[in-house]
Short mmCIF file of C-alpha atoms in Angstrom, two decimals:
data_model
loop_
_atom_site.label_atom_id
_atom_site.label_comp_id
_atom_site.label_asym_id
_atom_site.label_seq_id
_atom_site.Cartn_x
_atom_site.Cartn_y
_atom_site.Cartn_z
CA SER C 1 120.61 97.98 90.38
CA ARG C 2 124.33 98.59 90.80
CA THR C 3 126.41 100.16 93.57
CA SER C 4 129.61 102.07 92.80
CA ILE C 5 132.47 102.85 95.18
CA LYS C 6 134.72 105.67 94.01
CA VAL C 7 137.90 106.81 95.77
CA TYR C 8 139.15 110.35 95.17
CA ASP C 9 142.46 111.98 96.06
CA VAL C 10 141.47 115.31 97.60
CA THR C 11 144.98 116.65 98.23
CA ASP C 12 143.97 119.49 95.92
CA ARG C 13 140.42 120.00 97.13
CA GLU C 14 139.52 122.21 94.17
CA ASN C 15 140.55 119.46 91.74
CA PRO C 16 139.78 116.00 93.20
CA VAL C 17 141.32 113.11 91.26
CA LEU C 18 139.52 109.79 90.82
CA LYS C 19 141.92 107.04 91.97
CA GLY C 20 139.65 104.02 92.19
CA ASN C 21 136.31 102.88 90.77
CA PHE C 22 134.66 99.62 91.83
CA SER C 23 131.06 98.55 91.13
CA LEU C 24 128.88 95.62 92.18
CA ASP C 25 125.45 94.32 91.34
CA GLY C 26 122.91 95.13 94.04
CA TYR C 27 121.84 98.08 96.14
CA TYR C 28 123.78 99.91 98.83
CA PHE C 29 122.81 98.89 102.37
CA ASN C 30 125.34 100.45 104.73
CA SER C 31 129.04 101.08 105.34
CA ARG C 32 131.62 101.86 108.01
CA MET C 33 135.24 102.96 108.07
CA ILE C 34 137.76 101.23 110.37
CA GLY C 35 141.32 102.48 110.11
CA ASP C 36 142.27 102.78 106.43
CA TYR C 37 139.47 100.49 105.23
CA VAL C 38 135.91 101.25 104.23
CA TYR C 39 133.60 98.25 104.57
CA ALA C 40 130.55 98.57 102.33
CA VAL C 41 127.60 96.18 102.45
CA ILE C 42 125.63 95.56 99.25
CA ASN C 43 122.46 93.46 98.94
CA GLN C 44 121.09 91.72 95.87
CA PRO C 45 117.95 89.53 95.82
CA ALA C 46 118.62 85.91 94.87
CA TYR C 47 116.28 84.98 92.04
CA TYR C 48 115.99 82.48 89.20
CA TYR C 49 116.22 83.82 85.67
CA GLU C 50 115.79 80.34 84.19
CA GLU C 51 114.46 77.09 85.60
CA THR C 52 117.77 75.98 87.12
CA ASP C 53 119.96 79.09 86.99
CA VAL C 54 120.42 81.78 89.62
CA ALA C 55 121.59 85.29 88.78
CA LEU C 56 124.91 85.50 90.64
CA PRO C 57 126.42 88.85 91.71
CA LYS C 58 128.92 90.50 89.37
CA ILE C 59 131.81 92.84 90.11
CA TYR C 60 132.96 95.52 87.66
CA SER C 61 136.50 96.84 87.93
CA GLY C 62 139.07 98.22 85.48
CA GLY C 63 136.80 97.67 82.50
CA GLY C 64 136.36 93.97 83.31
CA VAL C 65 133.46 91.96 84.73
CA GLU C 66 133.80 89.12 87.25
CA GLU C 67 130.88 86.89 88.17
CA ILE C 68 131.19 85.58 91.72
CA SER C 69 131.24 81.80 91.54
CA ALA C 70 128.58 79.90 93.49
CA THR C 71 131.36 77.88 95.15
CA GLU C 72 132.80 81.11 96.62
CA ILE C 73 129.55 82.19 98.25
CA TYR C 74 129.09 81.46 101.96
CA TYR C 75 125.74 79.85 102.74
CA SER C 76 124.20 80.07 106.18
CA ASN C 77 121.73 77.29 106.91
CA VAL C 78 119.30 79.48 108.84
CA PRO C 79 115.69 79.52 107.55
CA ASP C 80 114.28 82.77 106.25
CA TRP C 81 111.35 83.90 104.13
CA TYR C 82 113.61 84.27 101.12
CA TYR C 83 117.28 84.74 100.35
CA ALA C 84 119.52 87.54 99.18
CA PHE C 85 123.21 87.87 98.35
CA THR C 86 125.05 90.10 100.82
CA THR C 87 128.48 91.24 99.63
CA ILE C 88 130.93 92.99 101.94
CA VAL C 89 133.69 94.94 100.20
CA ALA C 90 136.84 96.14 101.97
CA VAL C 91 138.46 99.13 100.25
CA ASN C 92 141.83 100.48 101.41
CA VAL C 93 141.40 104.20 100.77
CA GLN C 94 145.07 104.93 101.56
CA ASN C 95 146.60 102.42 99.13
CA ASP C 96 145.58 102.79 95.49
CA GLU C 97 147.60 99.72 94.50
CA GLN C 98 145.64 97.33 96.72
CA GLU C 99 142.66 95.72 95.01
CA PRO C 100 139.39 95.80 97.00
CA ALA C 101 138.67 92.54 98.82
CA HIS C 102 135.17 91.10 98.91
CA GLU C 103 133.15 88.19 100.27
CA THR C 104 129.59 87.24 99.35
CA PHE C 105 127.10 85.51 101.66
CA LEU C 106 123.71 83.95 100.97
CA PHE C 107 121.58 85.26 103.83
CA GLY C 108 118.07 86.58 104.13
CA THR C 109 117.44 90.26 103.43
CA ALA C 110 119.46 92.40 105.86
CA SER C 111 117.41 94.74 108.03
CA ASP C 112 119.94 96.31 110.43
CA MET C 113 123.68 96.36 111.03
CA TYR C 114 125.99 97.01 113.96
CA VAL C 115 129.76 97.28 113.56
CA SER C 116 132.49 97.08 116.19
CA LEU C 117 136.22 97.45 115.52
CA ASN C 118 136.46 93.73 114.74
CA ASN C 119 133.02 92.50 113.67
CA VAL C 120 130.11 93.32 111.42
CA TYR C 121 126.77 92.11 112.81
CA ILE C 122 124.00 91.80 110.24
CA THR C 123 120.45 91.12 111.41
CA LEU C 124 117.37 90.02 109.49
CA PRO C 125 113.82 89.02 110.38
CA GLY C 126 113.37 85.31 111.05
CA GLN C 127 110.44 83.11 110.13
CA THR C 128 107.36 82.84 112.27
CA GLY C 129 106.95 79.46 113.86
CA ILE C 130 110.26 79.81 115.71
CA PHE C 131 110.09 80.39 119.46
CA ASN C 132 106.48 79.19 119.79
CA GLY C 133 105.19 81.06 116.77
CA ALA C 134 106.65 84.47 117.72
CA GLU C 135 108.91 86.74 115.71
CA SER C 136 112.66 86.25 115.79
CA THR C 137 115.80 88.06 114.66
CA ILE C 138 118.61 86.17 112.92
CA ILE C 139 122.13 87.49 113.56
CA HIS C 140 125.31 86.87 111.57
CA ARG C 141 128.74 87.85 112.92
CA ILE C 142 131.31 88.60 110.22
CA HIS C 143 134.86 89.17 111.41
CA VAL C 144 136.81 91.90 109.60
CA GLN C 145 140.49 92.73 109.86
CA GLY C 146 142.06 94.74 107.06
CA ASP C 147 141.15 92.99 103.82
CA LYS C 148 140.18 89.76 105.62
CA ILE C 149 136.42 89.10 105.80
CA LYS C 150 134.99 85.91 107.31
CA CYS C 151 131.58 84.84 108.63
CA GLU C 152 132.28 83.18 111.97
CA ALA C 153 128.91 82.67 113.68
CA SER C 154 125.14 82.78 113.26
CA GLY C 155 122.38 82.77 115.84
CA LYS C 156 118.91 84.06 116.64
CA VAL C 157 116.92 85.66 119.43
CA PRO C 158 113.18 86.11 119.97
CA GLY C 159 111.63 89.41 118.84
CA TYR C 160 112.53 92.11 116.36
CA VAL C 161 115.23 94.75 116.71
CA LEU C 162 114.47 98.48 116.45
CA ASN C 163 117.73 99.78 114.94
CA GLN C 164 121.53 99.71 115.25
CA PHE C 165 121.42 101.38 118.68
CA SER C 166 119.60 98.35 120.05
CA MET C 167 122.80 96.32 119.54
CA ASP C 168 126.28 96.47 121.02
CA GLU C 169 129.52 94.53 121.46
CA HIS C 170 131.37 94.75 124.77
CA GLU C 171 134.26 92.61 126.06
CA ASP C 172 133.60 89.71 123.67
CA TYR C 173 129.85 89.72 124.23
CA PHE C 174 127.10 90.86 121.89
CA ARG C 175 124.05 92.51 123.46
CA ILE C 176 120.70 93.08 121.75
CA ALA C 177 117.34 94.50 122.84
CA THR C 178 114.17 93.27 121.07
CA THR C 179 110.40 93.60 121.12
CA ILE C 180 108.13 90.60 120.64
CA GLY C 181 104.42 90.65 119.82
CA HIS C 182 102.47 93.76 118.82
CA VAL C 183 101.08 96.92 120.41
CA ALA C 184 97.27 97.20 120.12
CA ARG C 185 94.74 99.93 120.84
CA SER C 186 93.68 98.32 124.10
CA TRP C 187 95.75 96.75 126.87
CA GLU C 188 93.67 93.60 126.59
CA GLU C 189 94.65 93.10 122.94
CA ALA C 190 98.34 94.04 123.24
CA THR C 191 100.76 91.10 123.21
CA SER C 192 104.05 92.99 123.09
CA ARG C 193 106.84 92.62 125.63
CA ASN C 194 110.52 93.49 125.56
CA ASN C 195 113.73 91.59 126.09
CA VAL C 196 117.49 92.06 126.41
CA TYR C 197 119.84 89.22 125.45
CA VAL C 198 123.58 88.73 125.95
CA LEU C 199 125.31 86.39 123.48
CA ASP C 200 128.85 85.04 123.32
CA MET C 201 131.01 85.27 120.19
CA GLY C 202 129.44 82.04 118.95
CA LEU C 203 126.09 83.92 119.11
CA GLN C 204 124.71 81.60 121.77
CA ILE C 205 122.48 83.22 124.41
CA VAL C 206 124.28 83.30 127.77
CA GLY C 207 122.10 85.80 129.62
CA LYS C 208 118.69 87.43 129.28
CA VAL C 209 116.06 89.68 130.82
CA GLU C 210 112.62 89.05 129.33
CA ASP C 211 109.00 90.29 129.51
CA LEU C 212 109.76 93.93 130.28
CA ALA C 213 106.93 96.49 129.93
CA PRO C 214 104.07 94.23 128.70
CA GLY C 215 101.88 95.96 126.11
CA GLU C 216 104.62 98.43 125.13
CA ARG C 217 107.48 98.46 122.63
CA ILE C 218 111.08 99.65 122.67
CA TYR C 219 111.19 103.29 121.61
CA SER C 220 114.91 103.87 122.18
CA ALA C 221 117.90 101.88 123.41
CA ARG C 222 121.54 102.54 124.25
CA PHE C 223 124.31 100.35 125.62
CA MET C 224 127.05 102.01 127.68
CA GLY C 225 129.70 99.78 129.18
CA GLY C 226 128.02 97.25 131.46
CA ARG C 227 124.57 98.84 131.33
CA CYS C 228 121.62 98.93 128.97
CA TYR C 229 119.24 101.90 128.89
CA LEU C 230 115.76 101.27 127.46
CA VAL C 231 112.81 103.56 126.90
CA THR C 232 109.58 101.71 126.16
CA PHE C 233 106.47 103.43 124.84
CA ARG C 234 102.72 103.22 124.60
CA LYS C 235 101.18 106.14 126.46
CA VAL C 236 103.97 106.87 128.95
CA ASP C 237 107.74 106.51 128.58
CA PRO C 238 109.32 104.37 131.31
CA LEU C 239 113.12 104.33 131.47
CA PHE C 240 114.84 101.05 132.38
CA VAL C 241 118.48 100.86 133.49
CA ILE C 242 119.71 97.24 133.36
CA ASP C 243 123.00 96.06 134.85
CA LEU C 244 124.28 93.43 132.40
CA TRP C 245 127.06 92.19 134.66
#
């Protein structure tokens, strides 16, 4: 698979003009726009095509092809079921002369993403066996500023995350709500419980509220300033308001 990023000048909306065309190996995951830059995230499974060779991501621009060197790929030593290349591309949509910047990381397969004005947080499911055999979520914080892209921290929390709204950055802290265990037909069989974690910029846990609503799962979450709002679900829908300060 290949993902293409095309930039059009729409000054004359009836006749848009293609100003930039940039393609990468892999499939489109997500993107955000901050200021003049669009940050696109592309995933590509890491696989062997020969006994000792790995298919490295390629970039296609201006009729040329560039294979990203293995020495330029950031590797995070966090265990996962398998690995994938995650490439973040920064495209300045207001400056046609500026070449897109990109960085490639060897992570697990990305599952969700949250973006603040300064950071891209990519989450992926962790291995079982961590946190006493329960599920976990691995988090990577990638700092972005203009065309500068740098992975600055990695961490993990127990449980799995529902979606991007279960994550938030506020005053140099990252907050995340997760569910651990599973919801069963009977209360006796259900093992699920819900947690909220506060992490510093090094993605170390500095605060937590755990074991909310046993037997249920997070159905919806929002962070607003210093508070977290959670709705958990099984047969009824309790609403939790948590003061994170």
